[in-house]
Coordinates of C-alpha atoms in Angstrom, one line a residue:
M1 CA 23.9 6.4 85.6
V2 CA 23.2 8.2 82.3
V3 CA 23.6 6.0 79.2
K4 CA 24.8 7.5 75.9
S5 CA 22.9 6.5 72.8
G6 CA 24.1 3.3 71.3
A7 CA 26.1 2.3 74.4
R8 CA 25.8 -1.3 75.6
V9 CA 23.9 -1.8 78.8
V10 CA 24.8 -4.9 80.9
S11 CA 21.3 -5.6 82.2
V12 CA 19.8 -5.5 78.7
D13 CA 22.5 -7.7 77.2
F14 CA 22.2 -10.1 80.1
L15 CA 18.4 -10.4 79.8
R16 CA 18.6 -10.7 76.0
G17 CA 21.1 -13.5 76.4
L18 CA 18.9 -15.2 79.0
T19 CA 15.9 -15.0 76.7
V20 CA 17.8 -16.4 73.7
A21 CA 19.1 -19.3 75.8
F22 CA 15.6 -20.2 76.8
M23 CA 14.3 -19.7 73.3
I24 CA 16.9 -22.2 72.0
I25 CA 16.0 -24.7 74.7
A26 CA 12.3 -24.4 74.0
N27 CA 12.6 -24.6 70.2
N28 CA 15.0 -27.7 70.2
P29 CA 13.7 -30.6 72.2
G30 CA 15.5 -33.9 71.6
D31 CA 12.2 -35.7 71.2
T32 CA 9.2 -33.7 70.2
W33 CA 6.9 -36.3 71.6
H34 CA 8.4 -36.0 75.1
V35 CA 8.5 -32.3 76.2
Y36 CA 7.8 -31.0 79.7
R37 CA 4.5 -29.0 79.9
E38 CA 6.2 -25.7 80.7
L39 CA 8.3 -26.0 77.5
I40 CA 5.1 -26.3 75.3
H41 CA 3.1 -23.3 74.4
A42 CA -0.4 -23.2 75.8
R43 CA -2.8 -24.6 73.2
W44 CA -5.1 -21.6 73.4
H45 CA -6.1 -19.7 76.6
G46 CA -3.7 -19.7 79.5
W47 CA 0.0 -19.7 79.6
T48 CA 3.2 -21.7 80.3
A49 CA 6.7 -20.6 81.0
V50 CA 7.7 -20.8 77.3
D51 CA 4.9 -18.3 76.4
F52 CA 6.9 -15.5 78.0
I53 CA 10.0 -16.0 75.8
F54 CA 9.3 -14.4 72.5
P55 CA 7.1 -11.6 73.9
F56 CA 9.8 -10.7 76.3
F57 CA 12.2 -10.5 73.4
L58 CA 9.8 -7.9 71.8
F59 CA 9.8 -6.0 75.0
L60 CA 13.6 -5.9 74.8
V61 CA 13.4 -4.6 71.2
G62 CA 11.6 -1.6 72.6
V63 CA 14.2 -1.1 75.3
S64 CA 17.0 -1.3 72.7
V65 CA 15.3 1.2 70.5
A66 CA 15.1 3.7 73.3
L67 CA 18.7 3.2 74.3
A68 CA 20.1 3.4 70.8
V69 CA 18.1 6.2 69.2
P70 CA 17.8 9.9 70.4
R71 CA 14.2 10.8 71.0
D72 CA 14.1 14.0 68.9
N73 CA 12.7 13.2 65.4
Q74 CA 14.8 15.9 63.7
S75 CA 17.9 14.4 65.1
V76 CA 16.7 11.0 63.9
M77 CA 16.1 12.3 60.4
K78 CA 19.4 14.1 60.1
S79 CA 21.4 11.1 61.3
G80 CA 20.2 8.8 58.6
I81 CA 18.8 6.4 61.1
W82 CA 15.7 5.7 59.0
L83 CA 17.7 4.4 56.1
R84 CA 19.6 2.0 58.3
A85 CA 16.4 1.1 60.1
F86 CA 14.6 0.1 56.9
R87 CA 17.7 -1.8 55.8
R88 CA 17.9 -3.6 59.1
A89 CA 14.1 -4.5 59.1
A90 CA 14.3 -5.7 55.5
I91 CA 17.3 -8.0 56.3
L92 CA 15.4 -9.3 59.4
F93 CA 12.3 -10.0 57.3
A94 CA 14.4 -11.7 54.6
L95 CA 16.2 -13.8 57.2
G96 CA 12.9 -14.9 58.6
L97 CA 11.7 -16.0 55.2
F98 CA 15.0 -17.9 54.7
V99 CA 14.6 -19.7 58.1
N100 CA 11.0 -20.6 57.2
G101 CA 11.9 -21.9 53.8
F102 CA 15.1 -23.7 54.6
P103 CA 16.1 -26.2 53.3
F104 CA 13.5 -26.9 50.6
F105 CA 12.3 -23.4 49.8
D106 CA 8.8 -24.4 48.4
L107 CA 7.6 -20.9 47.4
E108 CA 4.0 -22.1 46.9
S109 CA 3.6 -22.9 50.6
L110 CA 6.4 -20.7 52.1
R111 CA 5.2 -19.3 55.5
I112 CA 5.4 -15.5 55.3
P113 CA 4.9 -14.6 59.0
G114 CA 7.5 -15.6 61.6
V115 CA 9.5 -14.6 64.6
L116 CA 12.1 -12.4 62.7
Q117 CA 9.4 -10.9 60.5
R118 CA 7.4 -9.8 63.5
I119 CA 10.5 -8.4 65.1
A120 CA 11.2 -6.4 62.0
L121 CA 7.7 -4.8 61.9
V122 CA 7.6 -4.1 65.7
Y123 CA 11.1 -2.6 65.5
L124 CA 10.0 -0.1 62.8
A125 CA 6.8 0.8 64.6
S126 CA 8.4 1.3 68.0
L127 CA 11.3 3.3 66.4
W128 CA 8.9 5.7 64.7
L129 CA 6.7 6.2 67.8
H130 CA 9.7 6.6 70.0
S131 CA 11.1 9.3 67.7
I132 CA 7.9 11.4 67.6
L133 CA 6.3 11.0 71.0
D134 CA 7.1 11.9 74.6
W135 CA 6.5 9.4 77.3
R136 CA 2.9 10.3 77.7
G137 CA 2.3 9.9 74.0
V138 CA 4.1 6.5 74.0
A139 CA 2.0 5.3 77.0
S140 CA -1.2 6.6 75.4
V141 CA -0.6 4.8 72.1
A142 CA 0.2 1.6 74.0
L143 CA -3.1 1.9 75.9
I144 CA -5.2 2.8 72.8
I145 CA -3.9 -0.2 71.0
L146 CA -4.7 -2.6 73.9
V147 CA -8.2 -1.2 74.4
G148 CA -8.9 -1.1 70.7
Y149 CA -7.7 -4.7 70.2
W150 CA -10.0 -5.8 73.0
L151 CA -12.9 -4.0 71.5
L152 CA -12.2 -5.7 68.1
W153 CA -12.4 -9.2 69.6
A154 CA -15.3 -8.4 71.9
F155 CA -17.6 -6.6 69.5
V156 CA -16.7 -7.2 65.8
P157 CA -18.4 -10.2 64.2
V158 CA -16.1 -12.6 62.4
P159 CA -17.1 -12.5 58.7
G160 CA -18.8 -15.7 57.8
L161 CA -19.7 -16.5 61.4
G162 CA -21.8 -13.4 62.2
R163 CA -20.7 -12.9 65.8
P164 CA -17.6 -12.1 67.8
S165 CA -15.5 -15.1 68.6
L166 CA -12.6 -16.2 70.7
D167 CA -12.8 -19.8 69.4
T168 CA -9.7 -21.6 68.2
E169 CA -11.2 -22.3 64.7
Y170 CA -13.2 -19.1 63.9
N171 CA -11.8 -15.8 64.9
L172 CA -10.7 -12.5 63.4
E173 CA -7.0 -13.4 63.4
G174 CA -7.8 -16.5 61.3
W175 CA -10.1 -14.6 59.0
L176 CA -7.5 -11.9 58.2
D177 CA -4.7 -14.4 57.8
Q178 CA -6.7 -16.5 55.5
M179 CA -7.9 -13.5 53.5
L180 CA -4.4 -12.1 52.9
L181 CA -1.9 -15.0 53.5
R182 CA -3.9 -18.1 52.6
G183 CA -1.4 -21.0 51.9
H184 CA 1.5 -19.0 53.4
I185 CA 0.8 -19.3 57.2
W186 CA 1.7 -21.8 59.9
E187 CA -0.8 -24.5 59.1
Y188 CA -0.3 -27.1 61.8
D189 CA -3.9 -27.8 63.0
T190 CA -4.9 -24.1 62.8
T191 CA -6.5 -21.6 60.5
W192 CA -4.4 -18.7 61.9
D193 CA -0.8 -17.9 62.3
P194 CA 0.8 -17.3 65.8
E195 CA 2.7 -14.5 64.3
G196 CA -0.2 -13.3 62.1
L197 CA -1.1 -9.9 61.0
L198 CA -3.7 -8.7 63.5
S199 CA -1.9 -9.9 66.6
T200 CA 1.2 -7.9 65.6
L201 CA -0.7 -4.7 66.8
P202 CA -0.6 -5.6 70.5
C203 CA 3.0 -6.7 70.1
I204 CA 3.8 -3.0 69.3
S205 CA 2.3 -2.1 72.7
L206 CA 4.6 -4.6 74.3
A207 CA 7.6 -3.0 72.6
L208 CA 6.3 0.4 73.7
F209 CA 6.5 -0.7 77.3
G210 CA 10.1 -1.5 76.6
V211 CA 10.6 1.9 75.0
L212 CA 9.4 3.5 78.3
A213 CA 11.7 1.2 80.3
G214 CA 14.7 2.0 78.0
R215 CA 14.1 5.8 78.4
W216 CA 14.1 5.3 82.1
I217 CA 17.5 3.4 82.0
K218 CA 19.0 6.0 79.6
S219 CA 18.0 9.0 81.7
G220 CA 19.7 7.7 84.8
K221 CA 17.1 9.5 86.9
G222 CA 13.5 9.6 87.9
L223 CA 11.9 6.4 89.3
S224 CA 13.9 4.1 91.4
P225 CA 14.2 0.4 90.3
W226 CA 11.8 -0.5 93.1
A227 CA 9.2 1.9 91.8
V228 CA 9.6 0.4 88.3
F229 CA 9.3 -3.1 89.8
A230 CA 6.1 -2.0 91.6
F231 CA 4.7 -0.6 88.4
G232 CA 5.5 -3.8 86.6
L233 CA 3.9 -5.8 89.3
T234 CA 0.7 -3.7 89.0
L235 CA 0.6 -4.3 85.2
H236 CA 1.2 -8.0 85.8
V237 CA -1.7 -8.2 88.2
L238 CA -4.0 -6.1 85.9
G239 CA -3.3 -8.6 83.2
L240 CA -4.5 -11.4 85.5
V241 CA -7.6 -9.4 86.3
W242 CA -8.4 -8.6 82.7
D243 CA -8.1 -12.3 82.0
E244 CA -11.6 -12.7 83.3
W245 CA -13.0 -10.7 80.3
F246 CA -10.3 -11.1 77.7
P247 CA -8.4 -14.3 78.4
I248 CA -4.6 -14.4 78.5
N249 CA -3.6 -15.9 75.2
K250 CA -0.1 -15.8 73.7
L251 CA -1.2 -17.2 70.3
I252 CA -3.3 -14.1 69.5
T253 CA -1.5 -11.8 71.9
T254 CA -4.5 -10.7 73.8
S255 CA -4.3 -7.3 75.6
S256 CA -4.4 -9.1 79.0
F257 CA -1.4 -11.2 77.9
V258 CA 0.5 -8.0 77.0
L259 CA -0.1 -6.5 80.4
F260 CA 0.8 -9.8 82.0
V261 CA 4.1 -10.3 80.1
G262 CA 4.9 -6.5 79.9
G263 CA 4.6 -6.2 83.6
F264 CA 6.8 -9.2 84.2
G265 CA 9.4 -7.7 81.8
L266 CA 9.4 -4.5 83.8
M267 CA 10.0 -6.4 87.0
L268 CA 12.9 -8.4 85.5
L269 CA 14.5 -5.4 83.9
A270 CA 14.2 -3.3 87.1
M271 CA 15.9 -6.1 89.2
A272 CA 18.6 -6.7 86.5
H273 CA 19.3 -2.9 86.3
L274 CA 19.6 -2.8 90.1
V275 CA 22.0 -5.7 90.3
L276 CA 24.1 -5.4 87.2
D277 CA 24.3 -1.8 85.8
G278 CA 27.1 0.4 87.0
K279 CA 28.9 -2.6 88.6
T280 CA 31.6 -5.0 87.4
P281 CA 29.7 -8.1 86.0
G282 CA 30.4 -11.3 87.8
A283 CA 31.8 -14.4 86.0
W284 CA 28.3 -16.0 86.2
T285 CA 27.0 -13.4 83.8
A286 CA 29.6 -14.0 81.0
P287 CA 27.7 -16.7 79.1
F288 CA 24.5 -14.7 79.0
L289 CA 26.3 -11.4 78.1
A290 CA 28.0 -13.3 75.2
L291 CA 24.6 -14.7 74.0
G292 CA 23.0 -11.2 74.3
K293 CA 25.6 -9.6 72.1
N294 CA 25.0 -12.0 69.2
A295 CA 21.4 -13.0 69.9
L296 CA 20.2 -12.8 66.2
F297 CA 23.2 -14.8 64.9
L298 CA 22.8 -17.5 67.5
Y299 CA 19.0 -17.8 67.1
V300 CA 19.3 -18.2 63.3
A301 CA 22.2 -20.6 63.7
S302 CA 20.2 -22.8 66.1
Q303 CA 17.3 -22.9 63.7
I304 CA 19.4 -23.8 60.6
L305 CA 21.5 -26.3 62.6
T306 CA 18.4 -28.1 63.9
K307 CA 16.8 -28.3 60.4
V308 CA 20.1 -29.7 59.0
L309 CA 20.2 -32.4 61.7
Y310 CA 16.6 -33.4 61.0
V311 CA 16.8 -33.6 57.2
T312 CA 20.2 -35.3 57.1
T313 CA 19.4 -39.1 56.9
L314 CA 22.1 -41.6 57.6
P315 CA 22.3 -44.5 55.1
G316 CA 22.9 -48.2 55.6
T317 CA 21.5 -50.8 58.0
V318 CA 23.7 -49.6 60.9
F319 CA 21.8 -46.3 61.2
S320 CA 18.4 -47.8 60.0
G321 CA 17.8 -44.6 57.9
K322 CA 17.6 -42.4 61.0
S323 CA 18.1 -38.7 60.8
L324 CA 21.4 -37.4 62.1
H325 CA 19.4 -35.7 64.9
Y326 CA 17.9 -38.8 66.3
W327 CA 21.1 -40.8 65.9
L328 CA 23.0 -38.2 67.9
F329 CA 20.1 -37.8 70.4
D330 CA 19.9 -41.5 71.1
G331 CA 23.7 -41.9 71.1
L332 CA 24.3 -39.0 73.5
F333 CA 21.2 -39.1 75.7
G334 CA 19.6 -42.5 75.1
F335 CA 21.1 -43.8 78.4
I336 CA 18.8 -41.5 80.3
G337 CA 15.8 -43.6 81.3
N338 CA 13.3 -40.7 81.5
R339 CA 12.6 -39.6 77.9
Y340 CA 11.4 -36.2 79.0
L341 CA 14.6 -35.5 80.9
A342 CA 16.7 -36.8 77.9
S343 CA 14.8 -34.5 75.6
V344 CA 15.5 -31.4 77.6
A345 CA 19.1 -32.5 78.2
W346 CA 19.6 -32.4 74.4
A347 CA 18.1 -28.9 74.2
V348 CA 20.4 -27.7 77.1
G349 CA 23.4 -29.4 75.4
L350 CA 22.7 -27.6 72.1
T351 CA 22.3 -24.3 74.0
A352 CA 25.6 -24.9 75.9
A353 CA 27.4 -25.6 72.6
L354 CA 26.1 -22.4 71.0
T355 CA 27.0 -20.5 74.2
V356 CA 30.6 -21.7 73.8
V357 CA 30.5 -20.2 70.3
A358 CA 29.1 -17.0 71.6
M359 CA 31.8 -16.7 74.3
V360 CA 34.5 -17.2 71.7
M361 CA 33.0 -14.6 69.5
S362 CA 32.7 -12.2 72.5
R363 CA 36.4 -12.7 73.4
R364 CA 37.4 -11.9 69.9
N365 CA 35.1 -8.9 69.8
L366 CA 33.0 -10.4 67.0
V367 CA 29.5 -9.0 66.9
V368 CA 27.2 -9.7 64.0
K369 CA 25.2 -6.6 63.2
L370 CA 22.6 -5.8 60.6

């Protein structure tokens, strides 16, 4: 099945929707003190299920770039895509700053990095590389970034420490973030930002794996889905092997982590392509397809809604000054004896409510685009 540039692909919409659903669940527990282990990011080395979510979204950014944009750089320049791309990236970055600052907008401590900001940067980089390189060039750049990133961490001394370091407190990511973004990073018990400057580089490699996968889907020929699955499995295992020398770590996006997650992404995409593309989607896919079509809008909506619920305090003795979030949480899910289960039930309920919104938008052909 050959895919025209810009055409929607069922498997990609489905996986994007699935990713957004899990992202909303992971970001919005009912009780932040009671969260299942797999819904909390690994504190440093290692991984949990939630560590796959945002990196997989970056992988899908690369897939979408390859599907939407013709590879020839001259065609890209003539079509005016770059003007739209910079506009899209600027809006994404600004939206990220808005989400970080909402609702108080304290500019002195506004966090500059973030999820949407990283997507904006990775989108531009992957678009540029996709437009100028053939598949060998794309693969080579991805590999060079991963090896170079490993060499930085393995051999470059951290300024002020005098030696290379993978410690939580003293590392290159933290040094660069403090040098350039001091006072404007995610400060919770860290000196670095999980979407910091240096770790954006390997995220580009992750998107480039997606670019290669998107080209494969778009061409409609070449490797079979099972061959792509096998290649993804190989990368996944190589990530586990590399973990011995360069630990799998989502927070600084180590090269082993990129192979680990990128390989998993290729496996998922290969299976979704095999099952969904070129066929009539089953009813079970409808919620995820709807979420996938308006992923950005629903992610931002979930972030804003959650913050509003937390900062809205209910007056009077009846509510005891509780925030609207905790009043609703206790009222709707307080009957559940297991606090961990109640916490995840709230997150699933919020996701279900946003999914209903997504399905209404889908039925009315409403797609929020940048």
